[in-house]
Amino acid sequence: MISAGIDIGTSTTKLIISRFSLMNVAGTTHVPRIEIVDKEILYKSPIFRTPLIDFTTIDVAGIEKIVRAQYAEAGIDASQIETGAVIITGETATKHNASEMLHYLSNEAGDFLVATAGPDLEGIIAAKGSGAFDLSNRTRKVIANIDIGGGTANIAVYKDQKLLGTCTMHIGGRLIEFNDQRVASIAPSIGRLIAEQSIPLEIGDSIHTPSIRRVTDFMAESLGRILKNDVRREDEVLIIGHQPNWQEEIDTIMFSGGISECMYNHESASHLAQYDDIGTQLASSLQQASLLQAFSWAEPVETVRATVLGAGTQTTEISGATIQVAPHELPLKNIPVYNYDFQEDLARGLANFEAAIQTAIEMFDATREGQNFALYLSNLPYMGFRDIQQLARTIMQVMSQRPKPGEPIILVLQTDHAKVLGQTLLAMNVQQSVICIDQISVDHGDYMDIGKILDAGVVPVVVKTLTFHSS
C-alpha cells in the first residue's frame, strides 16, 4: 500500500512517499488480524518555500505544480496512492482558500484519507514524526513535543504513547520578517504582544534592534510557563484556541519543526534556504530560556520533516478482517463519529438506542440536510446469534428515521462482530448500503475517513479531529 504525506506550512512545503507492508499476524486457526508490519520511506522531497499569492491567499496552482513534479521525481502516479495525509499547518491554515486547496489536493493528487488544518492534530502528527511518541513508551515519562515552524508552536504531550493534552501558540519564525536589514512585517498576534508589553518595535526598524530579542525571549518564557501549566494573563495573547489541557507534570521536552532545525542542523545546508525572519533568534532564545532548562531535553529523530513524516506514515490504521462493506460507497471522508456505549447490557442499550440516534442527528445534522455519521457501538456484551438479529433489527428501524434514510449505515465496533452484524443486516434486506468495520477505536468529536477495500480484505482508516483555526 502506497502512502503520501504532504505538509504545507507557513514557511515550507514538503512531501514524502512511503510503502506499507501488511501481514496477517493471527495464527492459522484464529480470526485474521491484518496489521501494518513495515513502513518504508521511498522518497523525500526537497524543502520548498510555500507559494502564496498574497498574505491571505495560497497559490493552489503553485502547490499542485510542486506535488506533481515530486510525484514524477519519485516515479509514482497519483492513482497508486491509497492513503496518506495532506496537512496544512501553522499560519497557512488561516488563509481564506485553505479548505478549498486541501480538498482539491485530496481529490486530485491521490486517494488521501485525511486533509486537515487542525492545530491539535498537527501537534499529534508531529510528535509521532519527531520520535516523541515512541520515546514516551520507551521511557515511561511524560514527553512534550513542541513543533515550531513559521507561524505556530504545536504542543502535544504523551505518556506511554497516550495523548495527555495539546496546546497551540503564536510562536514561529515568520511572525516577524525582514527586508534589507529592516523589519518588513509583523504578524497581528505579535503586534498585540508588543503593544501589551510596551516593546518599541515597528515596521522599518533595524534588524539589530534589541526589541526583536525581547520578543523572542518573551515567546520562550511564555512557552516555558505553558509547559508548566502556569498560564498568566500576559501569555493569553499567544494562545490559539484552548489553554493547555494536560494534568501531569512534563518530564522531557523535544522540539521539532523548522525552528528545531536551527538548533540541531539535521538537514544539509543545500536543502534549506535561509529566510529573512526571526527563526535563528527564536531558536537561540529557546535554548537559553531558564524556564525551559528546568526540563530535560531530548533530540528529535526528525526536525523540519517531523510533520510530513508523521502525516505520511503515522495517520493510517487498518480495520479488522471480519468486516462487511459496500465497495462502491468507498472511500468515505470526514464522517463524524457518535459513540453509543452499551455498558455491557444489550437490553438496556437497545431500550435507549432510538433516543441516542436522535441526539446524534441533532448534533451532526441540526439543519436536517442529511449529514451522515458513523455510529460507534462500544462495550457490547457477549452476543449470540439471536442477540445479533435483535441488534440488527433495531439498527434498521432507527437509522431509517434519519433525515436522509437512504444514506449508507456506517457502523464501527471494537469487537470482531462487524462481518456477522453486516451480513445479518443484508439478510434482513436492509434498504441502505452497509459499511460495518471493527477493531478501530474512536470517540465523540472524532472524524473518520474509510478507504477503498484492499486485497487483504481490510480497509485503511484514519481517525482525526477536523478543524480549521483563524488568526
Tab-separated table of C-alpha atoms in Angstrom:
chain	number	residue	atom	x	y	z
A	1	MET	CA	0.000	0.000	0.000
A	2	ILE	CA	1.460	3.373	-1.068
A	3	SER	CA	1.054	6.369	1.253
A	4	ALA	CA	1.892	10.021	0.678
A	5	GLY	CA	2.330	12.826	3.164
A	6	ILE	CA	2.171	16.468	2.112
A	7	ASP	CA	2.847	19.242	4.646
A	8	ILE	CA	2.019	22.789	3.540
A	9	GLY	CA	3.360	25.037	6.262
A	10	THR	CA	3.756	28.735	6.902
A	11	SER	CA	7.324	28.713	5.582
A	12	THR	CA	7.875	25.439	3.787
A	13	THR	CA	6.159	22.704	1.809
A	14	LYS	CA	7.449	19.143	1.663
A	15	LEU	CA	6.353	15.645	0.653
A	16	ILE	CA	7.218	12.034	1.383
A	17	ILE	CA	6.159	8.773	-0.292
A	18	SER	CA	6.015	5.599	1.816
A	19	ARG	CA	5.143	1.954	1.286
A	20	PHE	CA	3.296	-0.067	3.941
A	21	SER	CA	3.549	-3.851	4.138
A	22	LEU	CA	0.515	-5.717	5.524
A	23	MET	CA	0.504	-9.124	7.194
A	24	ASN	CA	-1.963	-11.435	8.904
A	25	VAL	CA	-0.453	-11.583	12.392
A	26	ALA	CA	-3.040	-14.049	13.774
A	27	GLY	CA	-2.422	-17.781	13.798
A	28	THR	CA	-3.946	-20.003	11.128
A	29	THR	CA	-6.705	-21.152	13.497
A	30	HIS	CA	-7.627	-17.648	14.632
A	31	VAL	CA	-9.702	-14.841	13.154
A	32	PRO	CA	-7.444	-12.998	10.669
A	33	ARG	CA	-5.846	-9.832	12.001
A	34	ILE	CA	-4.178	-7.710	9.341
A	35	GLU	CA	-1.649	-5.184	10.572
A	36	ILE	CA	0.910	-2.812	9.101
A	37	VAL	CA	4.191	-4.598	9.820
A	38	ASP	CA	6.655	-2.426	7.919
A	39	LYS	CA	6.840	1.192	6.751
A	40	GLU	CA	9.455	2.037	4.145
A	41	ILE	CA	10.087	5.623	3.046
A	42	LEU	CA	10.510	5.557	-0.728
A	43	TYR	CA	11.091	9.248	-1.385
A	44	LYS	CA	11.704	12.505	0.487
A	45	SER	CA	11.217	15.724	-1.429
A	46	PRO	CA	13.409	18.788	-1.129
A	47	ILE	CA	12.027	21.506	1.119
A	48	PHE	CA	10.214	24.198	-0.870
A	49	ARG	CA	9.109	27.654	0.185
A	50	THR	CA	5.311	27.643	0.428
A	51	PRO	CA	3.912	29.577	-2.561
A	52	LEU	CA	1.461	32.349	-1.689
A	53	ILE	CA	-0.340	34.765	-3.996
A	54	ASP	CA	-0.618	37.327	-1.216
A	55	PHE	CA	-0.781	37.429	2.587
A	56	THR	CA	-4.271	35.875	2.640
A	57	THR	CA	-4.225	33.524	-0.366
A	58	ILE	CA	-2.416	30.245	-1.025
A	59	ASP	CA	-1.150	29.712	-4.578
A	60	VAL	CA	-3.078	26.487	-5.310
A	61	ALA	CA	-1.547	26.123	-8.771
A	62	GLY	CA	1.913	26.555	-7.275
A	63	ILE	CA	1.277	23.861	-4.661
A	64	GLU	CA	-0.100	21.489	-7.295
A	65	LYS	CA	2.941	22.088	-9.513
A	66	ILE	CA	5.259	21.125	-6.634
A	67	VAL	CA	3.258	17.984	-5.828
A	68	ARG	CA	3.006	16.804	-9.445
A	69	ALA	CA	6.722	17.380	-10.039
A	70	GLN	CA	7.667	15.462	-6.905
A	71	TYR	CA	5.408	12.534	-7.837
A	72	ALA	CA	7.219	12.368	-11.161
A	73	GLU	CA	10.595	12.563	-9.407
A	74	ALA	CA	9.561	9.684	-7.136
A	75	GLY	CA	8.251	7.629	-10.059
A	76	ILE	CA	4.767	7.497	-8.515
A	77	ASP	CA	1.414	8.151	-10.178
A	78	ALA	CA	-1.399	9.741	-8.165
A	79	SER	CA	-3.593	6.688	-8.892
A	80	GLN	CA	-1.174	4.488	-6.903
A	81	ILE	CA	-1.678	6.427	-3.647
A	82	GLU	CA	-4.187	4.644	-1.406
A	83	THR	CA	-3.764	6.541	1.841
A	84	GLY	CA	-1.861	9.354	3.485
A	85	ALA	CA	-2.429	12.930	4.514
A	86	VAL	CA	-2.435	16.453	3.177
A	87	ILE	CA	-1.754	18.629	6.203
A	88	ILE	CA	-1.951	22.413	6.114
A	89	THR	CA	-0.190	23.849	9.103
A	90	GLY	CA	0.586	26.974	11.065
A	91	GLU	CA	-0.462	30.392	9.797
A	92	THR	CA	-1.105	28.923	6.332
A	93	ALA	CA	-4.251	27.323	7.780
A	94	THR	CA	-5.728	30.784	8.268
A	95	LYS	CA	-5.625	31.647	4.547
A	96	HIS	CA	-9.112	32.124	3.150
A	97	ASN	CA	-8.752	29.398	0.496
A	98	ALA	CA	-7.085	26.822	2.789
A	99	SER	CA	-10.050	24.441	2.896
A	100	GLU	CA	-10.623	24.734	-0.862
A	101	MET	CA	-6.993	23.886	-1.574
A	102	LEU	CA	-6.872	20.930	0.789
A	103	HIS	CA	-9.929	19.234	-0.591
A	104	TYR	CA	-8.786	19.884	-4.159
A	105	LEU	CA	-5.478	18.170	-3.473
A	106	SER	CA	-7.051	15.300	-1.531
A	107	ASN	CA	-9.245	14.536	-4.539
A	108	GLU	CA	-6.826	15.270	-7.385
A	109	ALA	CA	-3.476	14.087	-6.025
A	110	GLY	CA	-4.469	10.593	-4.829
A	111	ASP	CA	-6.884	8.814	-2.507
A	112	PHE	CA	-5.828	10.750	0.559
A	113	LEU	CA	-7.790	9.776	3.617
A	114	VAL	CA	-7.124	12.909	5.618
A	115	ALA	CA	-6.987	16.565	4.652
A	116	THR	CA	-6.896	18.826	7.658
A	117	ALA	CA	-5.649	22.004	9.233
A	118	GLY	CA	-6.366	21.262	12.866
A	119	PRO	CA	-3.615	22.550	15.149
A	120	ASP	CA	-4.211	19.769	17.683
A	121	LEU	CA	-3.902	17.063	15.033
A	122	GLU	CA	-0.858	18.819	13.622
A	123	GLY	CA	0.849	18.602	17.002
A	124	ILE	CA	-0.106	14.944	17.382
A	125	ILE	CA	1.255	14.025	13.959
A	126	ALA	CA	4.479	15.976	14.521
A	127	ALA	CA	5.039	14.185	17.852
A	128	LYS	CA	4.872	10.856	16.047
A	129	GLY	CA	7.202	12.003	13.286
A	130	SER	CA	9.749	13.549	15.672
A	131	GLY	CA	10.122	10.450	17.839
A	132	ALA	CA	8.463	11.901	20.973
A	133	PHE	CA	5.561	9.438	20.757
A	134	ASP	CA	7.905	6.423	20.786
A	135	LEU	CA	10.134	7.992	23.461
A	136	SER	CA	7.139	8.255	25.805
A	137	ASN	CA	6.762	4.481	25.539
A	138	ARG	CA	10.436	3.646	25.994
A	139	THR	CA	10.984	5.917	28.988
A	140	ARG	CA	7.511	5.817	30.611
A	141	LYS	CA	7.986	9.549	31.163
A	142	VAL	CA	5.743	12.475	30.229
A	143	ILE	CA	7.109	13.837	26.952
A	144	ALA	CA	6.072	17.123	25.359
A	145	ASN	CA	6.814	17.637	21.676
A	146	ILE	CA	6.850	21.286	20.574
A	147	ASP	CA	6.677	21.610	16.795
A	148	ILE	CA	7.594	25.181	15.810
A	149	GLY	CA	7.512	26.378	12.230
A	150	GLY	CA	6.943	29.744	10.640
A	151	GLY	CA	3.737	30.672	12.440
A	152	THR	CA	2.800	28.373	15.318
A	153	ALA	CA	4.117	26.147	18.079
A	154	ASN	CA	2.021	22.978	18.314
A	155	ILE	CA	2.414	21.153	21.622
A	156	ALA	CA	1.414	17.511	22.143
A	157	VAL	CA	2.034	15.769	25.479
A	158	TYR	CA	2.347	11.976	25.724
A	159	LYS	CA	2.917	9.290	28.339
A	160	ASP	CA	3.160	5.611	27.372
A	161	GLN	CA	2.003	6.639	23.874
A	162	LYS	CA	-1.217	8.002	25.358
A	163	LEU	CA	-2.095	11.590	24.487
A	164	LEU	CA	-2.446	13.680	27.658
A	165	GLY	CA	-3.181	17.041	26.051
A	166	THR	CA	-2.368	19.683	23.461
A	167	CYS	CA	-1.935	23.426	23.091
A	168	THR	CA	-1.072	25.758	20.210
A	169	MET	CA	0.693	29.118	20.426
A	170	HIS	CA	1.577	32.052	18.171
A	171	ILE	CA	5.293	31.275	18.218
A	172	GLY	CA	7.169	30.978	14.920
A	173	GLY	CA	9.994	32.243	12.765
A	174	ARG	CA	7.999	34.193	10.194
A	175	LEU	CA	5.891	36.192	12.638
A	176	ILE	CA	8.441	38.969	12.123
A	177	GLU	CA	10.108	39.217	8.703
A	178	PHE	CA	12.943	41.382	7.393
A	179	ASN	CA	13.913	43.017	4.137
A	180	ASP	CA	17.146	44.889	3.511
A	181	GLN	CA	18.098	44.652	7.186
A	182	ARG	CA	14.806	46.253	8.245
A	183	VAL	CA	11.592	44.940	9.803
A	184	ALA	CA	9.267	44.349	6.848
A	185	SER	CA	6.247	42.690	8.515
A	186	ILE	CA	4.871	41.966	11.970
A	187	ALA	CA	2.094	39.386	12.337
A	188	PRO	CA	-1.127	40.656	14.008
A	189	SER	CA	-0.622	38.366	17.023
A	190	ILE	CA	2.854	39.812	17.614
A	191	GLY	CA	1.503	43.322	17.064
A	192	ARG	CA	-0.837	42.694	20.002
A	193	LEU	CA	2.027	41.257	22.061
A	194	ILE	CA	4.365	44.225	21.579
A	195	ALA	CA	1.523	46.627	22.380
A	196	GLU	CA	0.674	44.794	25.630
A	197	GLN	CA	4.332	44.514	26.663
A	198	SER	CA	5.208	48.056	25.555
A	199	ILE	CA	8.041	46.780	23.347
A	200	PRO	CA	9.189	49.562	20.979
A	201	LEU	CA	9.097	47.766	17.626
A	202	GLU	CA	7.558	48.787	14.301
A	203	ILE	CA	7.890	48.336	10.554
A	204	GLY	CA	11.143	49.867	9.278
A	205	ASP	CA	13.152	49.317	12.467
A	206	SER	CA	16.644	47.899	12.130
A	207	ILE	CA	17.130	44.156	12.197
A	208	HIS	CA	19.592	44.751	15.039
A	209	THR	CA	17.154	46.477	17.426
A	210	PRO	CA	17.184	44.815	20.878
A	211	SER	CA	13.379	44.802	20.772
A	212	ILE	CA	13.436	41.757	18.492
A	213	ARG	CA	15.300	39.736	21.113
A	214	ARG	CA	12.790	40.936	23.713
A	215	VAL	CA	10.006	39.447	21.565
A	216	THR	CA	11.720	36.074	21.061
A	217	ASP	CA	12.712	35.901	24.746
A	218	PHE	CA	9.093	36.536	25.719
A	219	MET	CA	7.962	33.746	23.379
A	220	ALA	CA	10.406	31.333	25.005
A	221	GLU	CA	9.451	32.349	28.548
A	222	SER	CA	5.749	32.114	27.750
A	223	LEU	CA	6.254	28.642	26.276
A	224	GLY	CA	8.014	27.601	29.475
A	225	ARG	CA	5.055	28.747	31.583
A	226	ILE	CA	2.579	26.976	29.289
A	227	LEU	CA	4.524	23.716	29.573
A	228	LYS	CA	4.385	24.047	33.353
A	229	ASN	CA	0.637	24.784	33.108
A	230	ASP	CA	1.277	28.166	34.721
A	231	VAL	CA	-0.732	30.370	32.344
A	232	ARG	CA	-0.582	34.075	33.126
A	233	ARG	CA	-2.653	36.873	31.670
A	234	GLU	CA	0.223	38.120	29.524
A	235	ASP	CA	0.539	34.659	27.911
A	236	GLU	CA	-3.026	34.612	26.620
A	237	VAL	CA	-2.163	36.794	23.603
A	238	LEU	CA	-0.046	33.921	22.256
A	239	ILE	CA	-2.505	31.059	22.882
A	240	ILE	CA	-4.562	29.832	19.920
A	241	GLY	CA	-7.810	28.129	20.890
A	242	HIS	CA	-7.867	26.252	24.178
A	243	GLN	CA	-5.397	26.526	27.047
A	244	PRO	CA	-3.069	23.622	27.971
A	245	ASN	CA	-5.240	20.671	28.986
A	246	TRP	CA	-2.833	18.078	30.359
A	247	GLN	CA	-2.744	17.345	34.083
A	248	GLU	CA	0.550	15.536	34.665
A	249	GLU	CA	3.877	17.324	35.022
A	250	ILE	CA	6.113	17.192	31.953
A	251	ASP	CA	9.480	15.455	32.380
A	252	THR	CA	11.115	15.872	28.976
A	253	ILE	CA	10.694	18.257	26.070
A	254	MET	CA	11.519	17.715	22.405
A	255	PHE	CA	11.492	20.330	19.644
A	256	SER	CA	10.648	19.653	16.010
A	257	GLY	CA	9.788	21.829	13.010
A	258	GLY	CA	11.803	24.453	11.185
A	259	ILE	CA	12.942	26.221	14.373
A	260	SER	CA	14.390	22.978	15.740
A	261	GLU	CA	16.410	22.684	12.529
A	262	CYS	CA	18.089	25.934	13.605
A	263	MET	CA	19.019	24.126	16.835
A	264	TYR	CA	20.129	20.723	15.527
A	265	ASN	CA	21.046	21.186	11.818
A	266	HIS	CA	19.872	17.747	10.713
A	267	GLU	CA	19.400	18.817	7.094
A	268	SER	CA	22.315	19.521	4.781
A	269	ALA	CA	22.771	23.239	4.096
A	270	SER	CA	21.832	22.788	0.452
A	271	HIS	CA	18.334	21.685	1.335
A	272	LEU	CA	17.271	24.660	3.421
A	273	ALA	CA	17.035	28.200	2.197
A	274	GLN	CA	17.830	30.998	4.602
A	275	TYR	CA	14.869	33.255	5.199
A	276	ASP	CA	14.816	36.826	6.448
A	277	ASP	CA	12.918	36.262	9.675
A	278	ILE	CA	13.375	35.755	13.413
A	279	GLY	CA	13.923	31.977	13.206
A	280	THR	CA	17.539	31.905	14.381
A	281	GLN	CA	16.903	34.447	17.163
A	282	LEU	CA	13.910	32.424	18.357
A	283	ALA	CA	15.963	29.216	18.398
A	284	SER	CA	18.618	30.968	20.481
A	285	SER	CA	16.015	32.312	22.935
A	286	LEU	CA	14.535	28.822	23.364
A	287	GLN	CA	17.942	27.270	24.018
A	288	GLN	CA	18.790	29.876	26.664
A	289	ALA	CA	15.406	30.257	28.423
A	290	SER	CA	15.776	29.374	32.102
A	291	LEU	CA	12.207	28.047	32.380
A	292	LEU	CA	12.844	25.583	29.550
A	293	GLN	CA	16.143	24.466	31.068
A	294	ALA	CA	14.161	23.127	34.026
A	295	PHE	CA	13.069	20.221	31.781
A	296	SER	CA	15.294	17.509	30.402
A	297	TRP	CA	15.755	17.826	26.625
A	298	ALA	CA	15.652	15.054	24.042
A	299	GLU	CA	16.904	15.482	20.469
A	300	PRO	CA	14.298	14.670	17.802
A	301	VAL	CA	14.658	11.959	15.179
A	302	GLU	CA	13.326	14.442	12.619
A	303	THR	CA	13.290	18.236	12.771
A	304	VAL	CA	11.739	20.157	9.880
A	305	ARG	CA	10.314	16.935	8.374
A	306	ALA	CA	8.576	15.684	11.536
A	307	THR	CA	5.049	16.648	10.482
A	308	VAL	CA	5.314	15.354	6.924
A	309	LEU	CA	6.873	12.110	8.183
A	310	GLY	CA	4.047	11.661	10.671
A	311	ALA	CA	1.459	12.561	8.050
A	312	GLY	CA	2.737	10.011	5.565
A	313	THR	CA	3.500	7.128	7.906
A	314	GLN	CA	1.543	7.509	11.165
A	315	THR	CA	-2.011	8.537	10.286
A	316	THR	CA	-3.307	5.242	8.875
A	317	GLU	CA	-4.812	2.344	10.810
A	318	ILE	CA	-6.056	-0.937	9.384
A	319	SER	CA	-9.532	-2.300	10.134
A	320	GLY	CA	-10.193	-5.846	11.236
A	321	ALA	CA	-10.541	-8.534	8.579
A	322	THR	CA	-14.039	-9.501	9.768
A	323	ILE	CA	-15.819	-6.615	8.067
A	324	GLN	CA	-18.733	-6.015	5.722
A	325	VAL	CA	-18.510	-3.081	3.323
A	326	ALA	CA	-20.187	-1.866	0.144
A	327	PRO	CA	-17.133	-1.223	-2.088
A	328	HIS	CA	-18.968	1.246	-4.339
A	329	GLU	CA	-19.507	3.588	-1.353
A	330	LEU	CA	-15.774	3.884	-0.614
A	331	PRO	CA	-13.785	5.965	0.037
A	332	LEU	CA	-15.766	7.943	2.611
A	333	LYS	CA	-14.234	11.114	4.030
A	334	ASN	CA	-14.871	13.386	7.002
A	335	ILE	CA	-17.561	11.252	8.652
A	336	PRO	CA	-18.365	12.457	12.207
A	337	VAL	CA	-18.484	9.786	14.905
A	338	TYR	CA	-21.189	9.217	17.527
A	339	ASN	CA	-20.181	6.847	20.335
A	340	TYR	CA	-23.011	4.771	21.792
A	341	ASP	CA	-21.903	2.855	24.904
A	342	PHE	CA	-23.899	-0.325	25.616
A	343	GLN	CA	-22.210	-0.692	29.027
A	344	GLU	CA	-22.216	-4.494	28.599
A	345	ASP	CA	-26.043	-4.584	28.738
A	346	LEU	CA	-27.755	-5.267	25.406
A	347	ALA	CA	-31.364	-4.936	26.615
A	348	ARG	CA	-30.818	-1.576	28.308
A	349	GLY	CA	-28.682	-0.368	25.416
A	350	LEU	CA	-31.375	-1.172	22.863
A	351	ALA	CA	-34.045	0.469	25.015
A	352	ASN	CA	-32.178	3.808	24.824
A	353	PHE	CA	-30.934	3.379	21.273
A	354	GLU	CA	-33.555	5.443	19.470
A	355	ALA	CA	-33.102	8.423	21.776
A	356	ALA	CA	-29.329	8.238	21.241
A	357	ILE	CA	-29.699	8.334	17.459
A	358	GLN	CA	-31.970	11.377	17.719
A	359	THR	CA	-29.244	13.034	19.783
A	360	ALA	CA	-26.695	12.174	17.086
A	361	ILE	CA	-28.941	13.661	14.382
A	362	GLU	CA	-29.343	16.869	16.383
A	363	MET	CA	-25.585	17.007	16.936
A	364	PHE	CA	-24.416	16.409	13.365
A	365	ASP	CA	-27.431	17.368	11.233
A	366	ALA	CA	-29.243	20.118	13.105
A	367	THR	CA	-30.485	21.669	9.842
A	368	ARG	CA	-31.629	18.202	8.654
A	369	GLU	CA	-29.735	18.403	5.384
A	370	GLY	CA	-28.700	14.760	5.507
A	371	GLN	CA	-25.193	14.861	7.039
A	372	ASN	CA	-24.331	11.207	7.639
A	373	PHE	CA	-22.426	9.953	10.674
A	374	ALA	CA	-20.671	6.813	11.858
A	375	LEU	CA	-22.185	5.003	14.815
A	376	TYR	CA	-19.553	3.560	17.150
A	377	LEU	CA	-21.032	0.679	19.156
A	378	SER	CA	-18.794	0.370	22.206
A	379	ASN	CA	-18.810	-2.029	25.159
A	380	LEU	CA	-21.171	-4.538	23.595
A	381	PRO	CA	-21.784	-7.621	25.757
A	382	TYR	CA	-21.194	-11.196	24.591
A	383	MET	CA	-23.840	-11.804	21.936
A	384	GLY	CA	-25.384	-14.943	20.476
A	385	PHE	CA	-26.928	-15.061	17.015
A	386	ARG	CA	-30.391	-14.004	18.240
A	387	ASP	CA	-28.826	-11.037	20.009
A	388	ILE	CA	-27.148	-10.044	16.743
A	389	GLN	CA	-30.502	-10.295	14.951
A	390	GLN	CA	-32.178	-8.131	17.589
A	391	LEU	CA	-29.410	-5.523	17.337
A	392	ALA	CA	-29.650	-5.541	13.522
A	393	ARG	CA	-33.441	-5.050	13.581
A	394	THR	CA	-33.106	-2.100	15.947
A	395	ILE	CA	-30.377	-0.522	13.802
A	396	MET	CA	-32.528	-0.851	10.665
A	397	GLN	CA	-35.536	0.686	12.379
A	398	VAL	CA	-33.720	3.592	13.969
A	399	MET	CA	-31.392	4.502	11.082
A	400	SER	CA	-34.419	4.746	8.781
A	401	GLN	CA	-35.518	7.758	10.859
A	402	ARG	CA	-32.571	9.878	9.677
A	403	PRO	CA	-33.409	12.948	7.546
A	404	LYS	CA	-31.938	11.108	4.540
A	405	PRO	CA	-32.649	7.459	5.359
A	406	GLY	CA	-31.044	6.259	2.130
A	407	GLU	CA	-27.542	7.273	3.284
A	408	PRO	CA	-25.223	4.307	3.995
A	409	ILE	CA	-25.371	2.843	7.502
A	410	ILE	CA	-21.839	3.237	8.878
A	411	LEU	CA	-21.075	1.115	11.950
A	412	VAL	CA	-17.813	0.806	13.866
A	413	LEU	CA	-17.254	-1.869	16.522
A	414	GLN	CA	-14.459	-2.579	18.954
A	415	THR	CA	-15.016	-6.329	18.755
A	416	ASP	CA	-14.972	-8.829	15.857
A	417	HIS	CA	-18.726	-8.597	15.201
A	418	ALA	CA	-18.657	-6.416	12.090
A	419	LYS	CA	-18.988	-9.169	9.483
A	420	VAL	CA	-21.767	-11.084	11.225
A	421	LEU	CA	-23.689	-7.876	12.005
A	422	GLY	CA	-23.256	-6.556	8.467
A	423	GLN	CA	-24.300	-9.846	6.876
A	424	THR	CA	-27.296	-10.082	9.196
A	425	LEU	CA	-28.427	-6.623	8.069
A	426	LEU	CA	-28.108	-7.688	4.441
A	427	ALA	CA	-30.011	-10.933	5.105
A	428	MET	CA	-32.819	-8.810	6.563
A	429	ASN	CA	-32.947	-6.902	3.254
A	430	VAL	CA	-31.745	-3.607	4.666
A	431	GLN	CA	-32.512	-0.853	2.163
A	432	GLN	CA	-29.262	1.079	2.670
A	433	SER	CA	-25.676	0.212	1.834
A	434	VAL	CA	-23.827	-1.111	4.878
A	435	ILE	CA	-20.300	-0.175	5.962
A	436	CYS	CA	-19.514	-2.206	9.078
A	437	ILE	CA	-15.907	-2.307	10.330
A	438	ASP	CA	-14.213	-3.416	13.536
A	439	GLN	CA	-11.008	-3.291	15.607
A	440	ILE	CA	-10.994	0.518	15.442
A	441	SER	CA	-11.250	2.797	18.500
A	442	VAL	CA	-12.951	6.187	18.108
A	443	ASP	CA	-14.961	8.597	20.245
A	444	HIS	CA	-17.294	11.600	20.197
A	445	GLY	CA	-15.803	14.510	18.291
A	446	ASP	CA	-13.652	12.331	16.057
A	447	TYR	CA	-13.990	12.212	12.306
A	448	MET	CA	-13.276	9.148	10.213
A	449	ASP	CA	-12.033	8.523	6.705
A	450	ILE	CA	-12.511	4.990	5.343
A	451	GLY	CA	-10.512	3.999	2.273
A	452	LYS	CA	-11.148	1.548	-0.532
A	453	ILE	CA	-11.076	-2.138	0.353
A	454	LEU	CA	-7.622	-3.676	-0.085
A	455	ASP	CA	-6.728	-7.093	-1.495
A	456	ALA	CA	-6.247	-8.344	2.071
A	457	GLY	CA	-9.970	-7.757	2.730
A	458	VAL	CA	-9.400	-4.825	5.081
A	459	VAL	CA	-9.809	-1.070	4.717
A	460	PRO	CA	-7.381	1.721	5.682
A	461	VAL	CA	-8.884	4.065	8.261
A	462	VAL	CA	-7.839	7.474	9.549
A	463	VAL	CA	-9.296	8.862	12.784
A	464	LYS	CA	-8.896	12.623	13.214
A	465	THR	CA	-10.190	15.862	14.616
A	466	LEU	CA	-11.102	18.094	11.663
A	467	THR	CA	-10.838	21.804	12.445
A	468	PHE	CA	-9.621	24.983	10.841
A	469	HIS	CA	-8.449	27.817	13.039
A	470	SER	CA	-8.266	31.526	12.496
A	471	SER	CA	-5.655	34.050	13.470
